[in-house]
CSV table of N, CA, C and O in Angstrom, one decimal:
chain,number,residue,atom,x,y,z
A,127,MET,N,-2.7,-4.3,-12.9
A,127,MET,CA,-1.8,-4.4,-11.7
A,127,MET,C,-2.1,-5.8,-11.1
A,127,MET,O,-3.2,-6.2,-10.9
A,128,MET,N,-1.0,-6.4,-10.7
A,128,MET,CA,-1.1,-7.7,-10.0
A,128,MET,C,-1.2,-7.4,-8.5
A,128,MET,O,-0.5,-6.6,-7.9
A,129,VAL,N,-2.2,-8.1,-7.9
A,129,VAL,CA,-2.5,-7.9,-6.5
A,129,VAL,C,-2.2,-9.3,-5.8
A,129,VAL,O,-2.8,-10.3,-6.2
A,130,HIS,N,-1.3,-9.3,-4.8
A,130,HIS,CA,-1.0,-10.5,-4.1
A,130,HIS,C,-1.2,-10.4,-2.6
A,130,HIS,O,-1.2,-9.3,-2.1
A,131,GLY,N,-1.4,-11.5,-2.0
A,131,GLY,CA,-1.5,-11.5,-0.5
A,131,GLY,C,-2.8,-11.1,0.1
A,131,GLY,O,-3.0,-11.0,1.3
A,132,PHE,N,-3.8,-10.8,-0.7
A,132,PHE,CA,-5.1,-10.3,-0.2
A,132,PHE,C,-5.7,-11.3,0.8
A,132,PHE,O,-6.2,-10.9,1.8
A,133,ASP,N,-5.5,-12.6,0.5
A,133,ASP,CA,-6.0,-13.6,1.4
A,133,ASP,C,-5.4,-13.6,2.8
A,133,ASP,O,-6.0,-14.0,3.7
A,134,SER,N,-4.2,-13.0,2.9
A,134,SER,CA,-3.5,-12.9,4.2
A,134,SER,C,-4.1,-11.8,5.1
A,134,SER,O,-3.8,-11.8,6.3
A,135,ILE,N,-4.9,-10.9,4.5
A,135,ILE,CA,-5.5,-9.9,5.3
A,135,ILE,C,-7.0,-9.9,5.4
A,135,ILE,O,-7.6,-9.1,6.1
A,136,THR,N,-7.6,-10.9,4.8
A,136,THR,CA,-9.1,-10.9,4.7
A,136,THR,C,-9.7,-10.9,6.1
A,136,THR,O,-10.7,-10.1,6.3
A,137,GLN,N,-9.3,-11.7,7.0
A,137,GLN,CA,-9.8,-11.8,8.3
A,137,GLN,C,-9.6,-10.5,9.1
A,137,GLN,O,-10.4,-10.0,9.8
A,138,ALA,N,-8.4,-9.9,8.9
A,138,ALA,CA,-8.0,-8.7,9.6
A,138,ALA,C,-9.0,-7.6,9.3
A,138,ALA,O,-9.4,-6.8,10.2
A,139,ILE,N,-9.3,-7.4,8.0
A,139,ILE,CA,-10.1,-6.2,7.6
A,139,ILE,C,-11.5,-6.3,8.0
A,139,ILE,O,-12.3,-5.3,7.9
A,140,GLU,N,-11.9,-7.5,8.4
A,140,GLU,CA,-13.3,-7.7,8.9
A,140,GLU,C,-13.4,-7.3,10.4
A,140,GLU,O,-14.5,-7.1,10.9
A,141,ALA,N,-12.3,-7.1,11.1
A,141,ALA,CA,-12.3,-6.7,12.5
A,141,ALA,C,-12.2,-5.2,12.6
A,141,ALA,O,-11.6,-4.5,11.8
A,142,ASP,N,-12.8,-4.7,13.7
A,142,ASP,CA,-12.6,-3.2,14.0
A,142,ASP,C,-11.2,-3.0,14.4
A,142,ASP,O,-10.6,-3.8,15.0
A,143,GLY,N,-10.7,-1.8,14.1
A,143,GLY,CA,-9.4,-1.4,14.5
A,143,GLY,C,-8.2,-2.2,13.8
A,143,GLY,O,-7.2,-2.4,14.4
A,144,TYR,N,-8.4,-2.7,12.6
A,144,TYR,CA,-7.4,-3.4,12.0
A,144,TYR,C,-6.2,-2.6,11.5
A,144,TYR,O,-6.3,-1.4,11.4
A,145,PHE,N,-5.1,-3.2,11.3
A,145,PHE,CA,-3.8,-2.6,10.9
A,145,PHE,C,-3.2,-3.6,9.9
A,145,PHE,O,-2.7,-4.7,10.4
A,146,VAL,N,-3.1,-3.3,8.6
A,146,VAL,CA,-2.5,-4.2,7.7
A,146,VAL,C,-1.5,-3.3,6.9
A,146,VAL,O,-1.5,-2.1,7.0
A,147,LYS,N,-0.7,-4.0,6.1
A,147,LYS,CA,0.4,-3.3,5.3
A,147,LYS,C,0.4,-3.7,3.9
A,147,LYS,O,-0.2,-4.8,3.6
A,148,CYS,N,1.0,-3.0,3.0
A,148,CYS,CA,1.3,-3.4,1.7
A,148,CYS,C,2.6,-2.7,1.2
A,148,CYS,O,3.0,-1.7,1.7
A,149,ILE,N,3.1,-3.3,0.1
A,149,ILE,CA,4.1,-2.7,-0.7
A,149,ILE,C,3.6,-2.6,-2.1
A,149,ILE,O,2.8,-3.5,-2.5
A,150,VAL,N,3.9,-1.5,-2.8
A,150,VAL,CA,3.2,-1.3,-4.1
A,150,VAL,C,4.1,-0.5,-5.0
A,150,VAL,O,4.8,0.4,-4.6
A,151,ASN,N,4.1,-0.9,-6.3
A,151,ASN,CA,4.7,-0.1,-7.3
A,151,ASN,C,3.7,0.0,-8.5
A,151,ASN,O,2.6,-0.4,-8.3
A,152,SER,N,4.2,0.4,-9.6
A,152,SER,CA,3.2,0.6,-10.7
A,152,SER,C,2.7,-0.7,-11.3
A,152,SER,O,1.7,-0.7,-12.0
A,153,THR,N,3.2,-1.8,-11.0
A,153,THR,CA,2.8,-3.1,-11.6
A,153,THR,C,2.3,-4.1,-10.5
A,153,THR,O,1.6,-5.0,-10.9
A,154,THR,N,2.7,-4.0,-9.3
A,154,THR,CA,2.4,-5.0,-8.3
A,154,THR,C,2.1,-4.4,-6.9
A,154,THR,O,2.6,-3.4,-6.5
A,155,ALA,N,1.1,-5.0,-6.3
A,155,ALA,CA,0.8,-4.7,-4.9
A,155,ALA,C,0.8,-6.0,-4.1
A,155,ALA,O,0.2,-7.0,-4.5
A,156,ILE,N,1.4,-6.0,-2.9
A,156,ILE,CA,1.5,-7.1,-2.0
A,156,ILE,C,0.9,-6.7,-0.7
A,156,ILE,O,1.5,-5.8,0.0
A,157,PHE,N,-0.1,-7.4,-0.2
A,157,PHE,CA,-0.7,-7.1,1.1
A,157,PHE,C,-0.3,-8.2,2.1
A,157,PHE,O,-0.1,-9.3,1.7
A,158,PHE,N,-0.2,-7.7,3.4
A,158,PHE,CA,0.3,-8.7,4.4
A,158,PHE,C,-0.1,-8.1,5.8
A,158,PHE,O,-0.4,-6.9,5.9
A,159,PRO,N,-0.1,-9.0,6.8
A,159,PRO,CA,-0.5,-8.5,8.1
A,159,PRO,C,0.4,-7.4,8.7
A,159,PRO,O,1.6,-7.3,8.3
A,160,GLY,N,-0.1,-6.6,9.5
A,160,GLY,CA,0.6,-5.5,10.1
A,160,GLY,C,1.8,-5.9,11.0
A,160,GLY,O,2.6,-5.1,11.4
A,161,THR,N,1.9,-7.2,11.4
A,161,THR,CA,3.0,-7.7,12.2
A,161,THR,C,4.3,-7.9,11.5
A,161,THR,O,5.3,-8.2,12.1
A,162,ILE,N,4.2,-7.9,10.2
A,162,ILE,CA,5.4,-8.2,9.3
A,162,ILE,C,6.0,-6.8,8.9
A,162,ILE,O,5.2,-5.9,8.5
A,163,GLN,N,7.3,-6.8,8.8
A,163,GLN,CA,8.0,-5.5,8.4
A,163,GLN,C,7.9,-5.4,6.8
A,163,GLN,O,8.1,-6.5,6.1
A,164,HIS,N,7.8,-4.2,6.3
A,164,HIS,CA,7.7,-4.0,4.9
A,164,HIS,C,9.0,-4.6,4.2
A,164,HIS,O,8.9,-5.3,3.1
A,165,ARG,N,10.1,-4.4,4.8
A,165,ARG,CA,11.4,-4.9,4.1
A,165,ARG,C,11.5,-6.4,4.1
A,165,ARG,O,12.3,-6.9,3.3
A,166,ASP,N,10.7,-7.1,4.8
A,166,ASP,CA,10.8,-8.5,4.8
A,166,ASP,C,9.9,-9.2,3.8
A,166,ASP,O,9.9,-10.4,3.6
A,167,VAL,N,9.1,-8.4,3.0
A,167,VAL,CA,8.2,-9.0,2.0
A,167,VAL,C,8.9,-8.8,0.6
A,167,VAL,O,9.2,-7.7,0.2
A,168,LYS,N,9.1,-9.9,-0.1
A,168,LYS,CA,9.7,-9.9,-1.4
A,168,LYS,C,8.8,-10.8,-2.3
A,168,LYS,O,8.5,-12.0,-1.9
A,169,GLN,N,8.4,-10.4,-3.4
A,169,GLN,CA,7.6,-11.2,-4.3
A,169,GLN,C,7.5,-10.5,-5.6
A,169,GLN,O,7.3,-9.3,-5.7
A,170,ALA,N,7.5,-11.3,-6.7
A,170,ALA,CA,7.0,-11.0,-8.0
A,170,ALA,C,7.2,-9.5,-8.4
A,170,ALA,O,6.2,-8.8,-8.7
A,171,GLY,N,8.4,-9.0,-8.4
A,171,GLY,CA,8.6,-7.7,-9.0
A,171,GLY,C,8.4,-6.5,-8.1
A,171,GLY,O,8.5,-5.4,-8.5
A,172,ALA,N,8.3,-6.8,-6.8
A,172,ALA,CA,8.1,-5.7,-5.8
A,172,ALA,C,8.9,-5.9,-4.6
A,172,ALA,O,8.9,-7.0,-4.0
A,173,SER,N,9.7,-4.9,-4.2
A,173,SER,CA,10.5,-5.1,-3.0
A,173,SER,C,10.7,-3.7,-2.3
A,173,SER,O,11.0,-2.7,-3.0
A,174,TYR,N,10.4,-3.6,-1.1
A,174,TYR,CA,10.7,-2.4,-0.3
A,174,TYR,C,11.9,-2.6,0.5
A,174,TYR,O,12.1,-3.6,1.2
A,175,GLU,N,12.9,-1.6,0.4
A,175,GLU,CA,14.1,-1.7,1.1
A,175,GLU,C,14.3,-0.4,1.9
A,175,GLU,O,13.9,0.7,1.4
A,176,ASP,N,14.9,-0.4,3.0
A,176,ASP,CA,15.2,0.8,3.8
A,176,ASP,C,16.1,1.7,2.9
A,176,ASP,O,16.8,1.2,2.0
A,177,GLU,N,16.0,3.0,3.1
A,177,GLU,CA,16.9,4.0,2.4
A,177,GLU,C,16.6,4.0,0.9
A,177,GLU,O,17.5,4.2,0.1
A,178,TYR,N,15.3,3.7,0.5
A,178,TYR,CA,14.9,3.8,-0.9
A,178,TYR,C,15.5,2.8,-1.8
A,178,TYR,O,15.6,3.0,-3.0
A,179,GLY,N,16.1,1.7,-1.3
A,179,GLY,CA,16.8,0.8,-2.2
A,179,GLY,C,15.9,-0.1,-3.0
A,179,GLY,O,16.3,-0.6,-4.0
A,180,GLY,N,14.6,-0.3,-2.7
A,180,GLY,CA,13.7,-1.1,-3.4
A,180,GLY,C,13.0,-0.4,-4.5
A,180,GLY,O,13.1,0.8,-4.7
A,181,ASN,N,12.1,-1.1,-5.2
A,181,ASN,CA,11.3,-0.5,-6.3
A,181,ASN,C,9.9,-0.3,-5.9
A,181,ASN,O,9.0,-0.2,-6.8
A,182,ALA,N,9.5,-0.4,-4.6
A,182,ALA,CA,8.2,-0.3,-4.2
A,182,ALA,C,8.1,0.6,-2.9
A,182,ALA,O,9.0,0.8,-2.2
A,183,MET,N,6.9,1.2,-2.8
A,183,MET,CA,6.6,2.0,-1.6
A,183,MET,C,6.0,1.2,-0.5
A,183,MET,O,5.4,0.1,-0.8
A,184,ALA,N,6.1,1.6,0.7
A,184,ALA,CA,5.5,1.0,1.8
A,184,ALA,C,4.3,1.7,2.3
A,184,ALA,O,4.3,3.0,2.3
A,185,ALA,N,3.2,1.0,2.6
A,185,ALA,CA,2.0,1.6,3.0
A,185,ALA,C,1.4,0.9,4.2
A,185,ALA,O,1.6,-0.3,4.3
A,186,THR,N,0.7,1.6,5.1
A,186,THR,CA,0.0,1.0,6.2
A,186,THR,C,-1.5,1.4,5.9
A,186,THR,O,-1.8,2.4,5.3
A,187,ILE,N,-2.4,0.5,6.3
A,187,ILE,CA,-3.8,0.6,6.0
A,187,ILE,C,-4.6,0.4,7.3
A,187,ILE,O,-4.4,-0.7,8.0
A,188,THR,N,-5.3,1.4,7.7
A,188,THR,CA,-6.2,1.3,8.8
A,188,THR,C,-7.6,1.7,8.3
A,188,THR,O,-7.7,2.2,7.2
A,189,ARG,N,-8.6,1.6,9.1
A,189,ARG,CA,-10.0,1.9,8.7
A,189,ARG,C,-10.1,3.3,8.1
A,189,ARG,O,-9.8,4.3,8.9
A,190,GLY,N,-10.4,3.4,6.9
A,190,GLY,CA,-10.6,4.7,6.3
A,190,GLY,C,-9.3,5.4,5.8
A,190,GLY,O,-9.4,6.5,5.2
A,191,MET,N,-8.1,4.8,5.9
A,191,MET,CA,-6.9,5.5,5.6
A,191,MET,C,-5.8,4.6,5.0
A,191,MET,O,-5.6,3.5,5.5
A,192,ILE,N,-5.2,5.0,3.9
A,192,ILE,CA,-4.0,4.4,3.4
A,192,ILE,C,-2.9,5.4,3.5
A,192,ILE,O,-3.0,6.5,2.9
A,193,ASP,N,-1.9,5.1,4.3
A,193,ASP,CA,-0.8,6.1,4.5
A,193,ASP,C,0.5,5.5,3.9
A,193,ASP,O,1.0,4.4,4.3
A,194,ILE,N,1.0,6.2,3.0
A,194,ILE,CA,2.2,5.8,2.2
A,194,ILE,C,3.5,6.5,2.7
A,194,ILE,O,3.5,7.7,2.7
A,195,ARG,N,4.5,5.7,2.9
A,195,ARG,CA,5.8,6.3,3.3
A,195,ARG,C,6.5,6.9,2.1
A,195,ARG,O,6.4,6.3,1.0
A,196,PHE,N,7.2,7.9,2.3
A,196,PHE,CA,7.9,8.6,1.2
A,196,PHE,C,8.9,7.6,0.6
A,196,PHE,O,9.6,6.9,1.3
A,197,HIS,N,9.0,7.7,-0.8
A,197,HIS,CA,10.1,7.0,-1.5
A,197,HIS,C,10.5,7.9,-2.6
A,197,HIS,O,9.7,8.4,-3.4
A,198,GLU,N,11.8,8.2,-2.7
A,198,GLU,CA,12.3,9.2,-3.6
A,198,GLU,C,12.1,8.9,-5.1
A,198,GLU,O,12.1,9.8,-5.9
A,199,SER,N,11.7,7.7,-5.4
A,199,SER,CA,11.4,7.3,-6.8
A,199,SER,C,10.0,7.6,-7.2
A,199,SER,O,9.7,7.4,-8.4
A,200,PHE,N,9.1,8.0,-6.3
A,200,PHE,CA,7.7,8.2,-6.6
A,200,PHE,C,7.3,9.6,-6.3
A,200,PHE,O,7.3,10.1,-5.2
A,201,SER,N,6.8,10.3,-7.3
A,201,SER,CA,6.2,11.7,-7.1
A,201,SER,C,4.8,11.6,-6.7
A,201,SER,O,4.2,10.5,-6.7
A,202,ASP,N,4.3,12.7,-6.2
A,202,ASP,CA,2.9,12.7,-5.8
A,202,ASP,C,2.0,12.3,-7.0
A,202,ASP,O,1.0,11.5,-6.8
A,203,GLU,N,2.3,12.7,-8.2
A,203,GLU,CA,1.5,12.3,-9.3
A,203,GLU,C,1.5,10.8,-9.6
A,203,GLU,O,0.5,10.2,-9.9
A,204,SER,N,2.7,10.2,-9.5
A,204,SER,CA,2.8,8.8,-9.8
A,204,SER,C,2.1,8.0,-8.6
A,204,SER,O,1.4,7.0,-8.9
A,205,VAL,N,2.2,8.5,-7.4
A,205,VAL,CA,1.5,7.8,-6.3
A,205,VAL,C,0.0,7.9,-6.5
A,205,VAL,O,-0.7,6.9,-6.3
A,206,THR,N,-0.5,9.0,-6.9
A,206,THR,CA,-1.9,9.2,-7.1
A,206,THR,C,-2.4,8.2,-8.2
A,206,THR,O,-3.4,7.5,-8.1
A,207,ARG,N,-1.7,8.2,-9.3
A,207,ARG,CA,-2.0,7.3,-10.4
A,207,ARG,C,-2.0,5.9,-10.0
A,207,ARG,O,-3.0,5.1,-10.3
A,208,ILE,N,-1.0,5.4,-9.3
A,208,ILE,CA,-0.8,4.0,-8.9
A,208,ILE,C,-2.0,3.7,-8.0
A,208,ILE,O,-2.6,2.6,-8.1
A,209,PHE,N,-2.3,4.5,-7.0
A,209,PHE,CA,-3.3,4.1,-6.0
A,209,PHE,C,-4.7,4.2,-6.6
A,209,PHE,O,-5.6,3.4,-6.2
A,210,ARG,N,-5.0,5.1,-7.5
A,210,ARG,CA,-6.3,5.2,-8.2
A,210,ARG,C,-6.5,3.9,-8.9
A,210,ARG,O,-7.5,3.3,-8.9
A,211,GLU,N,-5.4,3.4,-9.6
A,211,GLU,CA,-5.5,2.2,-10.4
A,211,GLU,C,-5.7,1.0,-9.4
A,211,GLU,O,-6.5,0.1,-9.7
A,212,LEU,N,-4.9,0.9,-8.4
A,212,LEU,CA,-5.0,-0.2,-7.4
A,212,LEU,C,-6.4,-0.3,-6.8
A,212,LEU,O,-7.0,-1.3,-6.7
A,213,LEU,N,-7.0,0.9,-6.5
A,213,LEU,CA,-8.3,0.9,-5.8
A,213,LEU,C,-9.4,0.5,-6.8
A,213,LEU,O,-10.6,0.3,-6.4
A,214,LYS,N,-9.1,0.3,-8.1
A,214,LYS,CA,-10.1,-0.2,-9.0
A,214,LYS,C,-10.2,-1.7,-8.9
A,214,LYS,O,-11.2,-2.3,-9.5
A,215,SER,N,-9.3,-2.4,-8.3
A,215,SER,CA,-9.3,-3.8,-8.2
A,215,SER,C,-10.5,-4.3,-7.3
A,215,SER,O,-10.8,-3.7,-6.3
A,216,PRO,N,-11.2,-5.3,-7.8
A,216,PRO,CA,-12.4,-5.8,-7.1
A,216,PRO,C,-12.0,-6.3,-5.7
A,216,PRO,O,-12.9,-6.2,-4.8
A,217,ASP,N,-10.8,-6.7,-5.5
A,217,ASP,CA,-10.4,-7.2,-4.1
A,217,ASP,C,-10.3,-6.0,-3.1
A,217,ASP,O,-10.3,-6.2,-1.9
A,218,LEU,N,-10.3,-4.8,-3.6
A,218,LEU,CA,-10.1,-3.6,-2.8
A,218,LEU,C,-11.4,-2.8,-2.7
A,218,LEU,O,-11.4,-1.6,-2.3
A,219,ASN,N,-12.5,-3.4,-3.0
A,219,ASN,CA,-13.8,-2.6,-2.9
A,219,ASN,C,-14.1,-2.1,-1.5
A,219,ASN,O,-14.7,-1.1,-1.3
A,220,TRP,N,-13.5,-2.7,-0.5
A,220,TRP,CA,-13.7,-2.3,0.9
A,220,TRP,C,-12.9,-1.0,1.2
A,220,TRP,O,-13.2,-0.3,2.2
A,221,ALA,N,-12.0,-0.6,0.3
A,221,ALA,CA,-11.1,0.6,0.5
A,221,ALA,C,-11.4,1.7,-0.5
A,221,ALA,O,-10.7,2.7,-0.5
A,222,ILE,N,-12.4,1.6,-1.3
A,222,ILE,CA,-12.7,2.5,-2.4
A,222,ILE,C,-12.8,3.9,-2.0
A,222,ILE,O,-12.3,4.8,-2.7
A,223,ASP,N,-13.3,4.2,-0.8
A,223,ASP,CA,-13.5,5.6,-0.3
A,223,ASP,C,-12.5,6.0,0.7
A,223,ASP,O,-12.6,7.1,1.3
A,224,PHE,N,-11.4,5.2,0.9
A,224,PHE,CA,-10.4,5.6,1.8
A,224,PHE,C,-9.6,6.8,1.4
A,224,PHE,O,-9.4,7.1,0.3
A,225,THR,N,-9.2,7.6,2.4
A,225,THR,CA,-8.2,8.7,2.2
A,225,THR,C,-6.9,8.1,1.9
A,225,THR,O,-6.4,7.2,2.6
A,226,VAL,N,-6.2,8.7,0.9
A,226,VAL,CA,-4.8,8.2,0.6
A,226,VAL,C,-3.9,9.4,0.9
A,226,VAL,O,-4.0,10.5,0.3
A,227,ARG,N,-2.9,9.1,1.7
A,227,ARG,CA,-1.9,10.1,2.1
A,227,ARG,C,-0.5,9.6,1.8
A,227,ARG,O,-0.2,8.5,1.9
A,228,TYR,N,0.3,10.6,1.3
A,228,TYR,CA,1.7,10.4,1.0
A,228,TYR,C,2.5,11.4,1.7
A,228,TYR,O,2.3,12.6,1.6
A,229,GLN,N,3.4,10.9,2.5
A,229,GLN,CA,4.2,11.8,3.4
A,229,GLN,C,3.4,12.6,4.3
A,229,GLN,O,3.7,13.7,4.7
A,230,GLY,N,2.2,12.1,4.7
A,230,GLY,CA,1.3,12.8,5.6
A,230,GLY,C,0.4,13.8,4.9
A,230,GLY,O,-0.4,14.5,5.6
A,231,ARG,N,0.6,14.0,3.6
A,231,ARG,CA,-0.3,14.9,2.9
A,231,ARG,C,-1.4,14.1,2.1
A,231,ARG,O,-1.1,13.1,1.5
A,232,THR,N,-2.6,14.6,2.2
A,232,THR,CA,-3.7,13.9,1.5
A,232,THR,C,-3.6,14.1,0.0
A,232,THR,O,-3.5,15.3,-0.5
A,233,LEU,N,-3.6,13.0,-0.7
A,233,LEU,CA,-3.6,13.1,-2.2
A,233,LEU,C,-5.0,13.0,-2.7
A,233,LEU,O,-5.4,13.7,-3.6
A,234,PHE,N,-5.8,12.2,-2.1
A,234,PHE,CA,-7.3,12.1,-2.5
A,234,PHE,C,-8.0,11.3,-1.4
A,234,PHE,O,-7.4,10.7,-0.5
C-alpha cells in the first residue's frame, strides 16, 4: 500500500488532543491535517467524494481511535483487511493499537 502525506501530520500526532484525517482505499492512503476537508484531497489513485462518488473512504484519527465514515463500496470485511494492512506500515507504528471503527461499530 502506498502511504502519502505522513509528513503533513508528524507534528500534529506528537501533540496531545490531535485530530488528523486520511482517505484510504485498497492501494493508497493519504494523510492530512484535520483542518482540510476529505473531499479536497486528491492524489495518486485515491479520491473521496460526497455521496460515495470517489474510490476511497474518509477517516478521522484521534488518540487511540480511527473512525471511518461509511462508503457503500466497502464492506466491513474489506475495511478490516485494508486497515490491518495499512497499520503494518512502519510510518503508522504510533497507531498500531488503535481501535478501528466503521460506521460507529468497532471492527478491531
